[in-house]
Tab-separated table of C-alpha atoms in Angstrom:
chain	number	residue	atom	x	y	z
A	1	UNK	CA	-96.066	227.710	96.950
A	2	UNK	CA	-95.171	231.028	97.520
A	3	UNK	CA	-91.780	232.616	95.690
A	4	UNK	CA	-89.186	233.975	98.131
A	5	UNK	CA	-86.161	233.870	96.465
A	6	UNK	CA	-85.808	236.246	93.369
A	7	UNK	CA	-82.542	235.167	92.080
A	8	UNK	CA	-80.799	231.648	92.141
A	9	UNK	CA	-78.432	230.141	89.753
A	10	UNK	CA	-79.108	226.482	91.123
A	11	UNK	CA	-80.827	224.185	88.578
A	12	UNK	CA	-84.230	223.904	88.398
A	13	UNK	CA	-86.662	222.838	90.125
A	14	UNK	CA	-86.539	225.466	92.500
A	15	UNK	CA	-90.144	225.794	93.093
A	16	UNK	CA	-89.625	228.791	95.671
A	17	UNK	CA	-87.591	230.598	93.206
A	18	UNK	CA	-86.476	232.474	89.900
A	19	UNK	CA	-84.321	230.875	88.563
A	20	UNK	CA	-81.796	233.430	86.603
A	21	UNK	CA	-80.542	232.376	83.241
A	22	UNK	CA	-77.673	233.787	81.220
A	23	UNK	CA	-78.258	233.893	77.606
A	24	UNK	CA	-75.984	232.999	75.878
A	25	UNK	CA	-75.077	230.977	72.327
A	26	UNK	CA	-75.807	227.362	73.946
A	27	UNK	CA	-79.048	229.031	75.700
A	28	UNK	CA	-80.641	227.981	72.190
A	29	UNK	CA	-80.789	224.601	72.894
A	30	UNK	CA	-82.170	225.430	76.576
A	31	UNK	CA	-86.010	224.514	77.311
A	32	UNK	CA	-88.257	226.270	80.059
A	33	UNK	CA	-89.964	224.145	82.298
A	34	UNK	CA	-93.621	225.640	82.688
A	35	UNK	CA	-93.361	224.512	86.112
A	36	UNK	CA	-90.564	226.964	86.798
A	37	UNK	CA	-90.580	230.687	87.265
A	38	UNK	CA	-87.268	232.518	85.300
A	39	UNK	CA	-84.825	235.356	84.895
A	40	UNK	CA	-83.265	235.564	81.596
A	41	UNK	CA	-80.884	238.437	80.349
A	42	UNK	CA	-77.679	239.392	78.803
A	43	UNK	CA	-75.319	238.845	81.756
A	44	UNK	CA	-72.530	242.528	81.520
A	45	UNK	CA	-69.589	240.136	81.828
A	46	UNK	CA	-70.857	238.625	78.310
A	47	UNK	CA	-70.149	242.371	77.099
A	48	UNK	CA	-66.912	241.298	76.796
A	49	UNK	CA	-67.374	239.314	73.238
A	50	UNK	CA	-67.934	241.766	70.256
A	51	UNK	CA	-70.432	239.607	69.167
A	52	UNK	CA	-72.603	240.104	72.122
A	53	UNK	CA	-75.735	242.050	70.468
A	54	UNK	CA	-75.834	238.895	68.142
A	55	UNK	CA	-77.636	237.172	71.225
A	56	UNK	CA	-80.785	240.176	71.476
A	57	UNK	CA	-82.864	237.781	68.917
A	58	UNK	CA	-82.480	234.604	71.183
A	59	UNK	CA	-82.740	236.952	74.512
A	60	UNK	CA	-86.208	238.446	73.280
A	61	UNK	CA	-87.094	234.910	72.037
A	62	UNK	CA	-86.894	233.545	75.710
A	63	UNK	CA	-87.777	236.681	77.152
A	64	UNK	CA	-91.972	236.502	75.634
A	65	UNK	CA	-92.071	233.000	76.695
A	66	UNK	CA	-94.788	232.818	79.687
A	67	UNK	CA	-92.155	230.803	82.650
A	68	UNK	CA	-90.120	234.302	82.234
A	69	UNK	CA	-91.049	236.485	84.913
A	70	UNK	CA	-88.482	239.376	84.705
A	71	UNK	CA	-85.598	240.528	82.824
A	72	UNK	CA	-81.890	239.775	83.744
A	73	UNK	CA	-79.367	239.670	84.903
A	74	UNK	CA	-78.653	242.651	83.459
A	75	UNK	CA	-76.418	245.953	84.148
A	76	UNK	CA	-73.196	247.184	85.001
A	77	UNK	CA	-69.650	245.489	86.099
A	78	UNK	CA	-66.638	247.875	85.575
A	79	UNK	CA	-64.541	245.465	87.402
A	80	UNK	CA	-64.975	242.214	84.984
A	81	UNK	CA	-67.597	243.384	81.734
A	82	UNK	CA	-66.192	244.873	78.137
A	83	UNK	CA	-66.031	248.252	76.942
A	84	UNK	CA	-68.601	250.530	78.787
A	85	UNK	CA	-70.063	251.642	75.500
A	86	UNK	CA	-70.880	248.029	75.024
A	87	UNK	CA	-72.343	247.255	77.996
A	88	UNK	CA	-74.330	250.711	78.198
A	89	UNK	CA	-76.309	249.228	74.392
A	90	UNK	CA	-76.487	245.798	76.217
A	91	UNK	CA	-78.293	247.000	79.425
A	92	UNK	CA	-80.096	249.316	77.132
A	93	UNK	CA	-81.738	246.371	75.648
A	94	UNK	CA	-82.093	244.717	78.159
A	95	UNK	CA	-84.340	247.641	79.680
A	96	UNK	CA	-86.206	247.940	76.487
A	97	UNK	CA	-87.180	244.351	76.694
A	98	UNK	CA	-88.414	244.796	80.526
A	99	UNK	CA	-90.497	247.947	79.405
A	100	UNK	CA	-91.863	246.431	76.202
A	101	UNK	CA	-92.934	242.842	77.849
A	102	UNK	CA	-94.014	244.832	81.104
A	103	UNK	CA	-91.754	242.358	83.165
A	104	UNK	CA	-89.426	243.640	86.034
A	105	UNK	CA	-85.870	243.803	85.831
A	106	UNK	CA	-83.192	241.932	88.185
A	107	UNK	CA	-79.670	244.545	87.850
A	108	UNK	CA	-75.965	243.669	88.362
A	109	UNK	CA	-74.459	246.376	89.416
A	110	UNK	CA	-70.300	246.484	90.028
A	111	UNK	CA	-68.914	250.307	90.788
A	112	UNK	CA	-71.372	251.271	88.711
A	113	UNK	CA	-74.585	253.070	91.027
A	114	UNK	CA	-74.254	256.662	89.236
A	115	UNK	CA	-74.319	254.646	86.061
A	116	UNK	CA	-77.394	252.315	86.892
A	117	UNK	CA	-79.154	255.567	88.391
A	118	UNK	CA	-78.865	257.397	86.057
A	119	UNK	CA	-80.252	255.165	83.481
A	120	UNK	CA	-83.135	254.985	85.200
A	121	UNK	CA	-83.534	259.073	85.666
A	122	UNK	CA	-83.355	258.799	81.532
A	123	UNK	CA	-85.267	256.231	80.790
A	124	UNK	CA	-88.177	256.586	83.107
A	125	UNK	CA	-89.015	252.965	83.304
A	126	UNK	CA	-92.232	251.852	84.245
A	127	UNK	CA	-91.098	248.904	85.013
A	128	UNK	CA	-89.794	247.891	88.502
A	129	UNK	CA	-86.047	246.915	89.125
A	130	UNK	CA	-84.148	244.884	92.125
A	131	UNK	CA	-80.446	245.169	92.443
A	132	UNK	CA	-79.527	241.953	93.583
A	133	UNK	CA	-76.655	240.595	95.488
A	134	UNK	CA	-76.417	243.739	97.714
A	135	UNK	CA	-73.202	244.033	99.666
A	136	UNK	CA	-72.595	248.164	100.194
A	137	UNK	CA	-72.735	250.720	102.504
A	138	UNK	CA	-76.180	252.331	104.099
A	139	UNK	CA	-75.366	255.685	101.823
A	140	UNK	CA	-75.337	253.536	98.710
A	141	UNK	CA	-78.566	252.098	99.505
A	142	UNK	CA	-80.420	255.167	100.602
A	143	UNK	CA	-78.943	256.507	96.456
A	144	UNK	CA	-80.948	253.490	95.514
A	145	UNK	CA	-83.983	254.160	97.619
A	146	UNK	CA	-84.404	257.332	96.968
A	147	UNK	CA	-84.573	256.218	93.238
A	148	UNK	CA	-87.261	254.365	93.869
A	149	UNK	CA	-85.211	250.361	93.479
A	150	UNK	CA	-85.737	247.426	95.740
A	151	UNK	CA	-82.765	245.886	97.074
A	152	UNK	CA	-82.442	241.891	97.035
A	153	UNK	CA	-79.941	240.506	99.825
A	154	UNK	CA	-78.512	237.251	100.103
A	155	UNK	CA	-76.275	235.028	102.010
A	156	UNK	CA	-73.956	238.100	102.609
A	157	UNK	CA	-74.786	241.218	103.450
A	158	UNK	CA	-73.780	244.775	105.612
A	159	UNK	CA	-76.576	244.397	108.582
A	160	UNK	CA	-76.225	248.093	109.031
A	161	UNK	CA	-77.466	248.465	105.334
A	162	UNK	CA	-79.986	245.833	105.839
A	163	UNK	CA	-81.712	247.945	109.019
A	164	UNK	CA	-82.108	251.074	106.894
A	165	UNK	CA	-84.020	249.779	104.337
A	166	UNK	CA	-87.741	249.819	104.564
A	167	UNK	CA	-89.748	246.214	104.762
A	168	UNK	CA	-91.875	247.365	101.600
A	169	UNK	CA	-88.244	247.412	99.386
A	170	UNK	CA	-86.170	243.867	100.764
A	171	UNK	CA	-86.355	241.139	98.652
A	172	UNK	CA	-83.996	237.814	99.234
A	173	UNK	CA	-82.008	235.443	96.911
A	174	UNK	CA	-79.803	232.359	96.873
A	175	UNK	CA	-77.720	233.638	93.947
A	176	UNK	CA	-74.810	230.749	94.114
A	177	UNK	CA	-74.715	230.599	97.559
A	178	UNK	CA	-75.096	226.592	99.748
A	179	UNK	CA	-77.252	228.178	101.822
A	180	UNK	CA	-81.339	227.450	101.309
A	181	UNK	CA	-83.784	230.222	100.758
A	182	UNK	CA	-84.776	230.058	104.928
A	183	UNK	CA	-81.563	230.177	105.744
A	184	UNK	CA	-81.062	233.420	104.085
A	185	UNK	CA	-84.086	234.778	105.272
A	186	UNK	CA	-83.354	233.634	108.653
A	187	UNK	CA	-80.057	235.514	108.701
A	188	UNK	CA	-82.311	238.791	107.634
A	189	UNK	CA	-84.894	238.382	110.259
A	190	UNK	CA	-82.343	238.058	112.772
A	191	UNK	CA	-81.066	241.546	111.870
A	192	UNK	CA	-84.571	243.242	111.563
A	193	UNK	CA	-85.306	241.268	114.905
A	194	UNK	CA	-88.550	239.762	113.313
A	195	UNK	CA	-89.879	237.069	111.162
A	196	UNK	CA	-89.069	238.588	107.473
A	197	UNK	CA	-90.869	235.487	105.420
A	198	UNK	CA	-94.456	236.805	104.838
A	199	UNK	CA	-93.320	240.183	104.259
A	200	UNK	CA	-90.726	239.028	101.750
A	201	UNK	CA	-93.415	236.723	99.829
A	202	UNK	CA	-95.290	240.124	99.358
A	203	UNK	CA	-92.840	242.321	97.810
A	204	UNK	CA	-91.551	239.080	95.560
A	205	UNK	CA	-94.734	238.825	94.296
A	206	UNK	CA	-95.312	242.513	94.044
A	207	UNK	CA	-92.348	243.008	92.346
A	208	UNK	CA	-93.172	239.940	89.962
A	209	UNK	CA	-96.937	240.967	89.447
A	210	UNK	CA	-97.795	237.855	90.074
């Protein structure tokens, strides 16, 4: 079955889906089903404990497992995550892992495009990376673009963003929303006035390598 949907919080199974996982403390305990394809990563809102970098050990524990498919959720939040300094060594890490397990990273991004950007212009990833959840304006996107990201949309979205971006960059998620996988990409097709499904199947499993 093909995957369509590169980040959902629902439980597993979700056989259509990567299913994102937060590591944190009780993660430990947490077993992969081989069945299922998975995000993990050091969520930014987890910046917020002092003790955070304490979790990189379990994070690149999950990370080399072979159900992992990319890195994340990982980023920026200046609205809800700790100190910036923090969160700037966590999402370094995070990118680290991505570049030294040559799996694609899935970014959080909150008021933070210059930062996320410009991360990338320093680090020169190899790696791919998907900002997911996107909700801004057309001139954000085309920032994002031009850096060479995908953009992942999901049960909410600007549709005048959405028609800018080229069919080779939009990938589609779930996140926490009700709403199934087809339902989102129904919504999406509706805007680009076509059937989105096939195309989104490729770039998912371009981005994945899979």
């Amino acid at each position: 079955m093909e995957i369509i949907d590169i980040h959902t919080h629902h439980a597993a199974p979700q056989p259509q889906a990567v299913v994102s996982l937060r590591v944190l403390q009780e993660t430990e305990k947490f077993v992969l089903d081989e069945s299922q394809f998975y995000s993990v990563g050091i969520h930014p809102w987890d910046t917020q404990s002092e003790s955070v970098e304490e979790l990189y050990g379990l994070l690149d524990s999950l990370a080399s497992q072979p159900p992992v498919v990319a890195i994340g959720e990982a980023g920026i939040d200046l609205n809800i995550g700790g100190p910036l300094f923090r969160q700037l060594n966590v999402f370094r890490h995070n990118i680290e892992l991505s570049e030294s397990l040559s799996k694609p990273l899935v970014i959080h991004d909150v008021k933070a495009h210059d930062i996320i950007i410009g991360a990338l212009r320093d680090l020169k990833p190899s790696q791919k990376w998907v900002i997911h959840g996107f909700r801004q304006k057309p001139q954000i996107a085309e920032m994002m673009l031009r850096a060479g990201l995908y953009i992942s949309f999901g049960a909410q979205f600007n549709p005048e963003t959405l028609s800018i971006v080229p069919d080779d960059r939009i990938l589609a998620e779930t996140d926490e929303s009700e709403l199934s996988i087809s339902d989102v990409i129904k919504r999406i097709s509706a805007v680009r006035d076509k059937d989105m499904t096939q195309i989104i199947a490729e770039n998912t499993r371009l981005f994945l390598g899979l």
